[in-house]
Short mmCIF file of C-alpha atoms and ligand atoms in Angstrom, two decimals:
data_model
loop_
_atom_site.label_atom_id
_atom_site.label_comp_id
_atom_site.label_asym_id
_atom_site.label_seq_id
_atom_site.Cartn_x
_atom_site.Cartn_y
_atom_site.Cartn_z
CA UNK O 157 -11.67 16.69 -1.04
CA UNK O 158 -13.82 13.94 0.46
CA UNK O 159 -14.11 13.48 4.23
CA UNK O 160 -15.50 10.75 6.44
CA UNK O 161 -17.07 12.27 9.58
CA UNK O 162 -17.62 10.47 12.88
CA UNK O 163 -19.76 11.74 15.77
CA UNK O 164 -19.83 9.89 19.11
CA UNK O 165 -19.84 12.62 21.78
CA UNK O 166 -23.05 11.60 23.55
CA UNK O 167 -25.85 9.16 22.73
CA UNK O 168 -25.89 9.25 18.93
CA UNK O 169 -23.52 7.42 16.62
CA UNK O 170 -23.40 9.54 13.46
CA UNK O 171 -21.34 8.77 10.35
CA UNK O 172 -21.30 10.79 7.11
CA UNK O 173 -19.32 11.44 3.96
CA UNK O 174 -18.97 15.01 2.70
CA UNK O 175 -17.39 15.86 -0.64
CA UNK O 176 -16.30 19.43 -1.51
CA UNK O 177 -17.78 19.17 -5.00
CA UNK O 178 -20.64 16.70 -4.58
CA UNK O 179 -21.80 17.85 -1.13
CA UNK O 180 -23.19 15.39 1.39
CA UNK O 181 -22.90 11.90 -0.14
CA UNK O 182 -24.26 9.79 2.71
CA UNK O 183 -25.17 9.94 6.35
CA UNK O 184 -26.05 7.26 8.87
CA UNK O 185 -27.38 7.76 12.36
CA UNK O 186 -28.03 5.43 15.21
CA UNK O 187 -29.74 6.89 18.27
CA UNK O 188 -29.32 5.22 21.67
CA UNK O 189 -32.42 6.92 23.04
CA UNK O 190 -34.21 3.63 23.83
CA UNK O 191 -31.14 2.31 25.67
CA UNK O 192 -31.10 5.24 28.10
CA UNK O 193 -34.86 5.88 28.41
CA UNK O 194 -35.31 3.61 31.44
CA UNK O 195 -32.70 5.63 33.34
CA UNK O 196 -34.19 9.03 32.47
CA UNK O 197 -30.87 10.23 31.07
CA UNK O 198 -27.67 9.15 29.32
CA UNK O 199 -25.63 6.49 31.17
CA UNK O 200 -22.04 7.20 30.03
CA UNK O 201 -20.71 3.63 30.24
CA UNK O 202 -23.68 2.22 28.29
CA UNK O 203 -23.22 4.97 25.72
CA UNK O 204 -19.54 4.08 25.13
CA UNK O 205 -20.30 0.38 24.76
CA UNK O 206 -23.10 1.01 22.29
CA UNK O 207 -20.87 3.26 20.18
CA UNK O 208 -18.36 0.38 20.04
CA UNK O 209 -21.09 -1.94 18.76
CA UNK O 210 -22.48 0.43 16.14
CA UNK O 211 -19.58 2.45 14.79
CA UNK O 212 -18.03 -0.02 12.31
CA UNK O 213 -21.33 -1.24 10.80
CA UNK O 214 -22.40 2.38 10.36
CA UNK O 215 -19.10 3.34 8.68
CA UNK O 216 -19.56 0.41 6.29
CA UNK O 217 -23.14 1.49 5.60
CA UNK O 218 -22.11 5.10 4.95
CA UNK O 219 -19.32 3.97 2.57
CA UNK O 220 -21.76 1.70 0.72
CA UNK O 221 -24.46 4.39 0.53
CA UNK O 222 -21.93 6.78 -1.05
CA UNK O 223 -20.50 4.01 -3.31
CA UNK O 224 -17.16 5.03 -1.90
CA UNK O 225 -13.94 3.04 -1.39
CA UNK O 226 -11.27 3.88 1.21
CA UNK O 227 -8.97 5.10 -1.60
CA UNK O 228 -11.54 7.80 -2.43
CA UNK O 229 -11.54 9.19 1.12
CA UNK O 230 -9.10 12.10 1.55
CA UNK O 231 -9.37 12.52 5.30
CA UNK O 232 -11.17 11.46 8.48
CA UNK O 233 -12.85 13.85 10.93
CA UNK O 234 -14.01 12.79 14.37
CA UNK O 235 -15.62 14.67 17.26
CA UNK O 236 -12.81 15.31 19.70
CA UNK O 237 -14.89 17.15 22.33
CA UNK O 238 -16.67 18.41 24.30
CA UNK O 239 -18.72 15.42 25.44
CA UNK O 240 -18.58 12.20 27.46
CA UNK O 241 -14.97 11.06 27.60
CA UNK O 242 -15.65 7.35 27.00
CA UNK O 243 -17.99 8.06 24.11
CA UNK O 244 -15.52 10.51 22.55
CA UNK O 245 -12.70 7.97 22.85
CA UNK O 246 -14.58 5.46 20.70
CA UNK O 247 -14.95 7.86 17.76
CA UNK O 248 -11.45 9.29 18.23
CA UNK O 249 -9.76 5.86 18.34
CA UNK O 250 -11.67 4.46 15.38
CA UNK O 251 -11.30 7.67 13.35
CA UNK O 252 -7.61 8.08 14.09
CA UNK O 253 -6.87 4.38 13.39
CA UNK O 254 -8.80 4.32 10.11
CA UNK O 255 -6.95 7.40 8.89
CA UNK O 256 -3.63 5.78 9.83
CA UNK O 257 -4.51 2.50 8.12
CA UNK O 258 -5.71 4.30 4.99
CA UNK O 259 -2.69 6.64 5.00
CA UNK O 260 -4.90 9.73 5.14
CA UNK O 261 -4.90 12.78 7.46
CA UNK O 262 -7.24 12.99 10.43
CA UNK O 263 -8.67 15.98 12.24
CA UNK O 264 -10.44 16.36 15.59
CA UNK O 265 -13.60 18.48 15.38
CA UNK O 266 -15.21 20.59 18.11
CA UNK O 267 -18.78 19.31 18.54
CA UNK O 268 -20.25 22.82 18.91
CA UNK O 269 -18.42 24.02 15.81
CA UNK O 270 -20.10 21.13 14.04
CA UNK O 271 -23.52 22.38 15.22
CA UNK O 272 -22.62 25.96 14.32
CA UNK O 273 -21.67 25.06 10.73
CA UNK O 274 -24.56 22.60 10.17
CA UNK O 275 -26.70 25.18 8.27
CA UNK O 276 -23.89 25.26 5.66
CA UNK O 277 -24.78 21.72 4.58
CA UNK O 278 -27.65 23.33 2.65
CA UNK O 279 -28.20 26.35 0.40
CA UNK O 280 -28.29 29.26 0.87
CA UNK O 281 -25.29 29.19 3.21
CA UNK O 282 -25.04 32.05 5.71
CA UNK O 283 -22.26 34.50 4.88
CA UNK O 284 -19.85 35.68 7.57
CA UNK O 285 -20.10 37.56 9.87
CA UNK O 286 -23.20 36.45 11.74
CA UNK O 287 -24.60 35.85 15.21
CA UNK O 288 -25.03 32.19 16.16
CA UNK O 289 -27.38 31.02 18.87
CA UNK O 290 -26.26 27.52 19.85
CA UNK O 291 -28.91 25.69 21.85
CA UNK O 292 -28.24 22.05 22.60
CA UNK O 293 -28.68 19.64 25.49
CA UNK O 294 -25.29 20.52 26.96
CA UNK O 295 -24.68 24.12 25.87
CA UNK O 296 -26.42 27.45 25.32
CA UNK O 297 -24.22 30.10 23.73
CA UNK O 298 -24.49 33.36 21.83
CA UNK O 299 -21.51 33.63 19.51
CA UNK O 300 -20.26 36.34 17.18
CA UNK O 301 -18.87 34.47 14.19
CA UNK O 302 -16.39 36.25 11.90
CA UNK O 303 -15.29 33.10 10.12
CA UNK O 304 -14.56 29.44 10.78
CA UNK O 305 -12.65 29.32 14.08
CA UNK O 306 -13.15 33.04 14.67
CA UNK O 307 -15.62 32.91 17.51
CA UNK O 308 -16.34 35.48 20.19
CA UNK O 309 -18.62 34.17 22.93
CA UNK O 310 -21.02 36.99 23.80
CA UNK O 311 -22.99 35.04 26.37
CA UNK O 312 -23.69 31.56 27.70
CA UNK O 313 -25.77 29.76 30.28
CA UNK O 314 -24.67 30.18 33.87
CA UNK O 315 -26.49 26.94 34.83
CA UNK O 316 -28.68 24.55 32.77
CA UNK O 317 -28.58 24.54 28.97
CA UNK O 318 -31.84 25.27 27.13
CA UNK O 319 -32.21 21.62 26.03
CA UNK O 320 -31.50 20.45 29.55
CA UNK O 321 -34.27 22.72 30.88
CA UNK O 322 -36.65 21.22 28.28
CA UNK O 323 -35.63 17.69 29.31
CA UNK O 324 -35.90 18.30 33.07
CA UNK O 325 -39.28 20.03 32.79
CA UNK O 326 -40.52 17.25 30.51
CA UNK O 327 -39.49 14.73 33.17
CA UNK O 328 -41.54 16.68 35.76
CA UNK O 329 -44.48 16.39 33.37
CA UNK O 330 -44.00 12.63 33.26
CA UNK O 331 -42.61 12.52 29.70
CA UNK O 332 -39.89 10.12 28.53
CA UNK O 333 -36.24 11.01 27.96
CA UNK O 334 -35.20 13.08 26.04
CA UNK O 335 -38.32 15.08 26.70
CA UNK O 336 -37.60 18.23 24.64
CA UNK O 337 -39.47 17.17 21.49
CA UNK O 338 -42.25 15.50 23.54
CA UNK O 339 -42.76 18.64 25.61
CA UNK O 340 -42.99 20.66 22.38
CA UNK O 341 -45.67 18.26 21.11
CA UNK O 342 -47.62 18.56 24.38
CA UNK O 343 -47.33 22.37 24.18
CA UNK O 344 -49.14 22.22 20.80
CA UNK O 345 -52.25 21.15 22.72
CA UNK O 346 -51.83 23.89 25.34
CA UNK O 347 -53.75 27.14 25.51
CA UNK O 348 -52.17 30.54 26.12
CA UNK O 349 -52.99 32.75 29.11
CA UNK O 350 -53.16 30.15 31.90
CA UNK O 351 -49.66 30.38 33.32
CA UNK O 352 -46.96 33.04 33.20
CA UNK O 353 -43.37 31.79 33.52
CA UNK O 354 -40.50 34.24 34.16
CA UNK O 355 -38.06 35.31 31.37
CA UNK O 356 -34.80 34.74 33.28
CA UNK O 357 -32.03 37.39 33.08
CA UNK O 358 -33.86 39.55 30.54
CA UNK O 359 -34.38 42.41 33.04
CA UNK O 360 -30.66 43.20 33.18
CA UNK O 361 -28.11 43.92 30.48
CA UNK O 362 -25.91 41.19 29.03
CA UNK O 363 -26.24 38.08 26.95
CA UNK O 364 -25.87 35.30 29.52
CA UNK O 365 -28.67 32.82 30.11
CA UNK O 366 -30.05 30.99 33.13
CA UNK O 367 -32.63 28.23 32.77
CA UNK O 368 -32.56 26.29 36.03
CA UNK O 369 -35.13 28.63 37.66
CA UNK O 370 -37.70 27.72 34.99
CA UNK O 371 -37.50 24.07 35.98
CA UNK O 372 -38.16 24.99 39.65
CA UNK O 373 -41.01 27.26 38.55
CA UNK O 374 -42.44 24.36 36.54
CA UNK O 375 -42.15 21.99 39.53
CA UNK O 376 -44.08 24.44 41.73
CA UNK O 377 -46.71 25.10 39.06
CA UNK O 378 -47.28 21.36 38.56
CA UNK O 379 -47.52 20.83 42.32
CA UNK O 380 -50.06 23.65 42.79
CA UNK O 381 -52.27 22.98 39.78
CA UNK O 382 -52.78 19.26 39.58
CA UNK O 383 -51.89 17.11 36.64
CA UNK O 384 -54.84 16.56 34.34
CA UNK O 385 -53.86 16.46 30.68
CA UNK O 386 -55.05 19.95 29.69
CA UNK O 387 -53.32 21.57 32.68
CA UNK O 388 -50.10 19.78 31.78
CA UNK O 389 -50.41 20.94 28.17
CA UNK O 390 -51.00 24.51 29.36
CA UNK O 391 -47.89 24.33 31.57
CA UNK O 392 -45.84 22.95 28.67
CA UNK O 393 -47.12 25.79 26.50
CA UNK O 394 -46.18 28.46 29.06
CA UNK O 395 -42.75 26.90 29.64
CA UNK O 396 -41.93 26.72 25.95
CA UNK O 397 -43.21 30.28 25.44
CA UNK O 398 -40.87 31.51 28.20
CA UNK O 399 -37.79 29.75 26.78
CA UNK O 400 -38.50 30.91 23.23
CA UNK O 401 -39.22 34.47 24.39
CA UNK O 402 -36.02 34.58 26.43
CA UNK O 403 -33.91 33.33 23.52
CA UNK O 404 -35.64 35.84 21.23
CA UNK O 405 -34.92 38.80 23.54
CA UNK O 406 -31.24 37.79 23.75
CA UNK O 407 -30.93 37.36 19.97
CA UNK O 408 -32.43 40.80 19.39
CA UNK O 409 -29.98 42.24 21.91
CA UNK O 410 -26.96 40.49 20.31
CA UNK O 411 -27.93 41.78 16.85
CA UNK O 412 -28.41 45.34 18.16
CA UNK O 413 -25.14 45.23 20.08
CA UNK O 414 -23.10 44.06 17.08
CA UNK O 415 -25.07 45.72 14.28
CA UNK O 416 -25.23 42.36 12.47
CA UNK O 417 -28.23 41.32 10.36
CA UNK O 418 -27.68 37.59 9.98
CA UNK O 419 -28.65 35.04 12.61
CA UNK O 420 -27.86 31.32 12.69
CA UNK O 421 -29.51 28.96 15.16
CA UNK O 422 -28.27 25.43 15.65
CA UNK O 423 -28.16 22.58 18.16
CA UNK O 424 -30.95 20.24 19.25
CA UNK O 425 -33.35 22.94 20.45
CA UNK O 426 -33.15 24.68 17.04
CA UNK O 427 -35.45 21.88 15.85
CA UNK O 428 -38.18 23.52 17.96
CA UNK O 429 -40.93 24.74 15.59
CA UNK O 430 -42.06 27.59 17.83
CA UNK O 431 -38.49 28.91 18.16
CA UNK O 432 -37.88 28.70 14.41
CA UNK O 433 -41.12 30.53 13.66
CA UNK O 434 -40.62 33.30 16.23
CA UNK O 435 -37.03 33.92 15.10
CA UNK O 436 -38.17 34.02 11.47
CA UNK O 437 -40.72 36.70 12.42
CA UNK O 438 -38.07 38.66 14.33
CA UNK O 439 -35.62 38.62 11.43
CA UNK O 440 -38.33 39.65 8.98
CA UNK O 441 -39.11 42.67 11.17
CA UNK O 442 -35.39 43.46 11.43
CA UNK O 443 -34.97 43.10 7.64
CA UNK O 444 -32.33 40.46 8.31
CA UNK O 445 -31.92 36.78 7.57
CA UNK O 446 -32.18 33.69 9.74
CA UNK O 447 -30.59 30.33 8.95
CA UNK O 448 -31.25 26.95 10.57
CA UNK O 449 -29.96 23.47 9.81
CA UNK O 450 -32.50 21.13 8.23
CA UNK O 451 -34.39 19.49 11.10
CA UNK O 452 -32.49 16.18 11.05
CA UNK O 453 -29.17 18.05 11.39
CA UNK O 454 -30.27 20.12 14.40
CA UNK O 455 -29.62 17.26 16.80
CA UNK O 456 -26.34 15.31 16.85
CA UNK O 457 -25.24 13.82 13.53
CA UNK O 458 -22.16 12.87 11.52
CA UNK O 459 -22.84 15.25 8.62
CA UNK O 460 -21.96 18.36 10.61
CA UNK O 461 -18.70 16.75 11.77
CA UNK O 462 -17.78 15.71 8.22
CA UNK O 463 -18.46 19.28 7.05
CA UNK O 464 -16.49 21.00 9.83
CA UNK O 465 -13.66 18.48 9.36
CA UNK O 466 -13.66 19.11 5.60
CA UNK O 467 -13.18 22.85 6.22
CA UNK O 468 -10.32 22.28 8.65
CA UNK O 469 -8.55 19.62 6.56
CA UNK O 470 -8.86 21.90 3.53
CA UNK O 471 -7.00 24.54 5.57
CA UNK O 472 -4.25 21.98 6.29
CA UNK O 473 -5.13 21.45 9.95
CA UNK O 474 -4.14 17.89 10.80
CA UNK O 475 -4.25 15.97 14.07
CA UNK O 476 -1.13 14.10 15.26
CA UNK O 477 -1.12 10.41 16.18
CA UNK O 478 -1.12 11.18 19.90
CA UNK O 479 -4.40 13.10 19.74
CA UNK O 480 -6.62 12.90 22.82
CA UNK O 481 -10.32 13.29 23.52
CA UNK O 482 -11.16 16.68 25.05
CA UNK O 483 -14.25 16.34 27.28
CA UNK O 484 -13.95 20.08 28.09
CA UNK O 485 -12.82 22.28 25.23
CA UNK O 486 -13.65 26.01 24.98
CA UNK O 487 -15.10 26.93 21.56
CA UNK O 488 -13.19 30.22 21.48
CA UNK O 489 -9.83 28.44 21.80
CA UNK O 490 -10.03 26.99 18.27
CA UNK O 491 -7.56 28.18 15.63
CA UNK O 492 -8.95 30.24 12.75
CA UNK O 493 -9.22 28.76 9.29
O1 KG4 B 690 -27.56 19.00 20.00
P1 KG4 B 690 -28.16 17.82 20.69
O2 KG4 B 690 -28.62 16.68 19.86
O3 KG4 B 690 -27.18 17.22 21.74
C1 KG4 B 690 -26.25 17.95 22.45
O4 KG4 B 690 -25.20 18.32 21.85
O5 KG4 B 690 -26.54 18.22 23.62
O6 KG4 B 690 -29.37 18.41 21.54
C2 KG4 B 690 -30.26 17.59 22.23
C3 KG4 B 690 -31.24 18.47 22.98
C4 KG4 B 690 -32.07 17.68 23.99
O7 KG4 B 690 -32.07 18.38 25.21
C5 KG4 B 690 -33.46 17.67 23.36
O8 KG4 B 690 -34.50 17.58 24.27
C6 KG4 B 690 -33.47 18.99 22.63
O9 KG4 B 690 -32.17 19.09 22.09
N1 KG4 B 690 -34.49 19.04 21.57
C7 KG4 B 690 -35.58 19.85 21.59
C8 KG4 B 690 -36.32 19.57 20.40
N2 KG4 B 690 -35.66 18.60 19.71
C9 KG4 B 690 -34.54 18.30 20.44
N3 KG4 B 690 -35.97 20.77 22.48
C10 KG4 B 690 -37.11 21.44 22.22
N4 KG4 B 690 -37.88 21.22 21.14
C11 KG4 B 690 -37.54 20.31 20.21
N5 KG4 B 690 -38.29 20.12 19.13
ZN1 ZN B 691 -24.90 18.24 20.08
#
């Protein structure tokens, strides 16, 4: 089975073709980062309009890259939610219409399921069951995964997502949007031992997260310590260390609690080098395994949607013609495959 995947939930237009036998055949990505940079964040209406401009050319490019004709496509998958409603509607309308015109089934994919399954685009694929730490710009979740669509949410953020905390702290440090990767780069020049950030919610049991306090702590630290380059790098270092440490403590707890030995991390923040390295060390100590998506598939992309859609279409799950975008859509409400 060969599936065209469409991602338009936020500020990236991602298109890909995944084939059950040949694997990923093509993927195209257009990032709107420059469009939103002046505003310091994503402007929903601008995002929708830019998806409209880019989606058809990117579908054509992905089809050409895969040397694929519409007859060779067996189904269309589009991100149905969660995300910005206008942005979602672009992908959903185009995806649903194309499937109708081509006489093929369509399926709506949950964006976070796409992230969660992204490591399966490469070998070795993680075997079920495993613990998944999903860390993106909009969500932070610890999930027990028994199979596709069999998700138990063990914990999530009670306020800001991890990526959001990176972006907001980066903004305080005067970095451009989205600041997560830029803050990580600045942290590379930082020295340890200058600042000590808290590790929120690690002193009590449970697997929920809270990151908004770190941003306030960063604001106060910046205010009290001036803003020469080395101080800023040291603050970035201490902030990143605190986020990574907090995520690490919660992962260790989730593995202990469930007795599982496999860990998957996905979502934009899973591109963070420090996080990947520290989790690799943890899993080595625990004699377990850790899986991440390749770096380009950590942040939003069409490949993960094509893959998740492939799995669901294979299981016969098809979306009706009256399908709607779902800006809010709980991950644990999905049907099992
Ligand atoms: O998964 P994603 O592309 O979009 C959402 O679904 O939200 O995640 C984007 C988030 C942004 O907050 C971005 O700053 C963060 O991932 N991010 C990083 C890194 N690369 C992306 N955060 C820390 N370190 C990175 N290297
Ligand atoms: Zn995402």
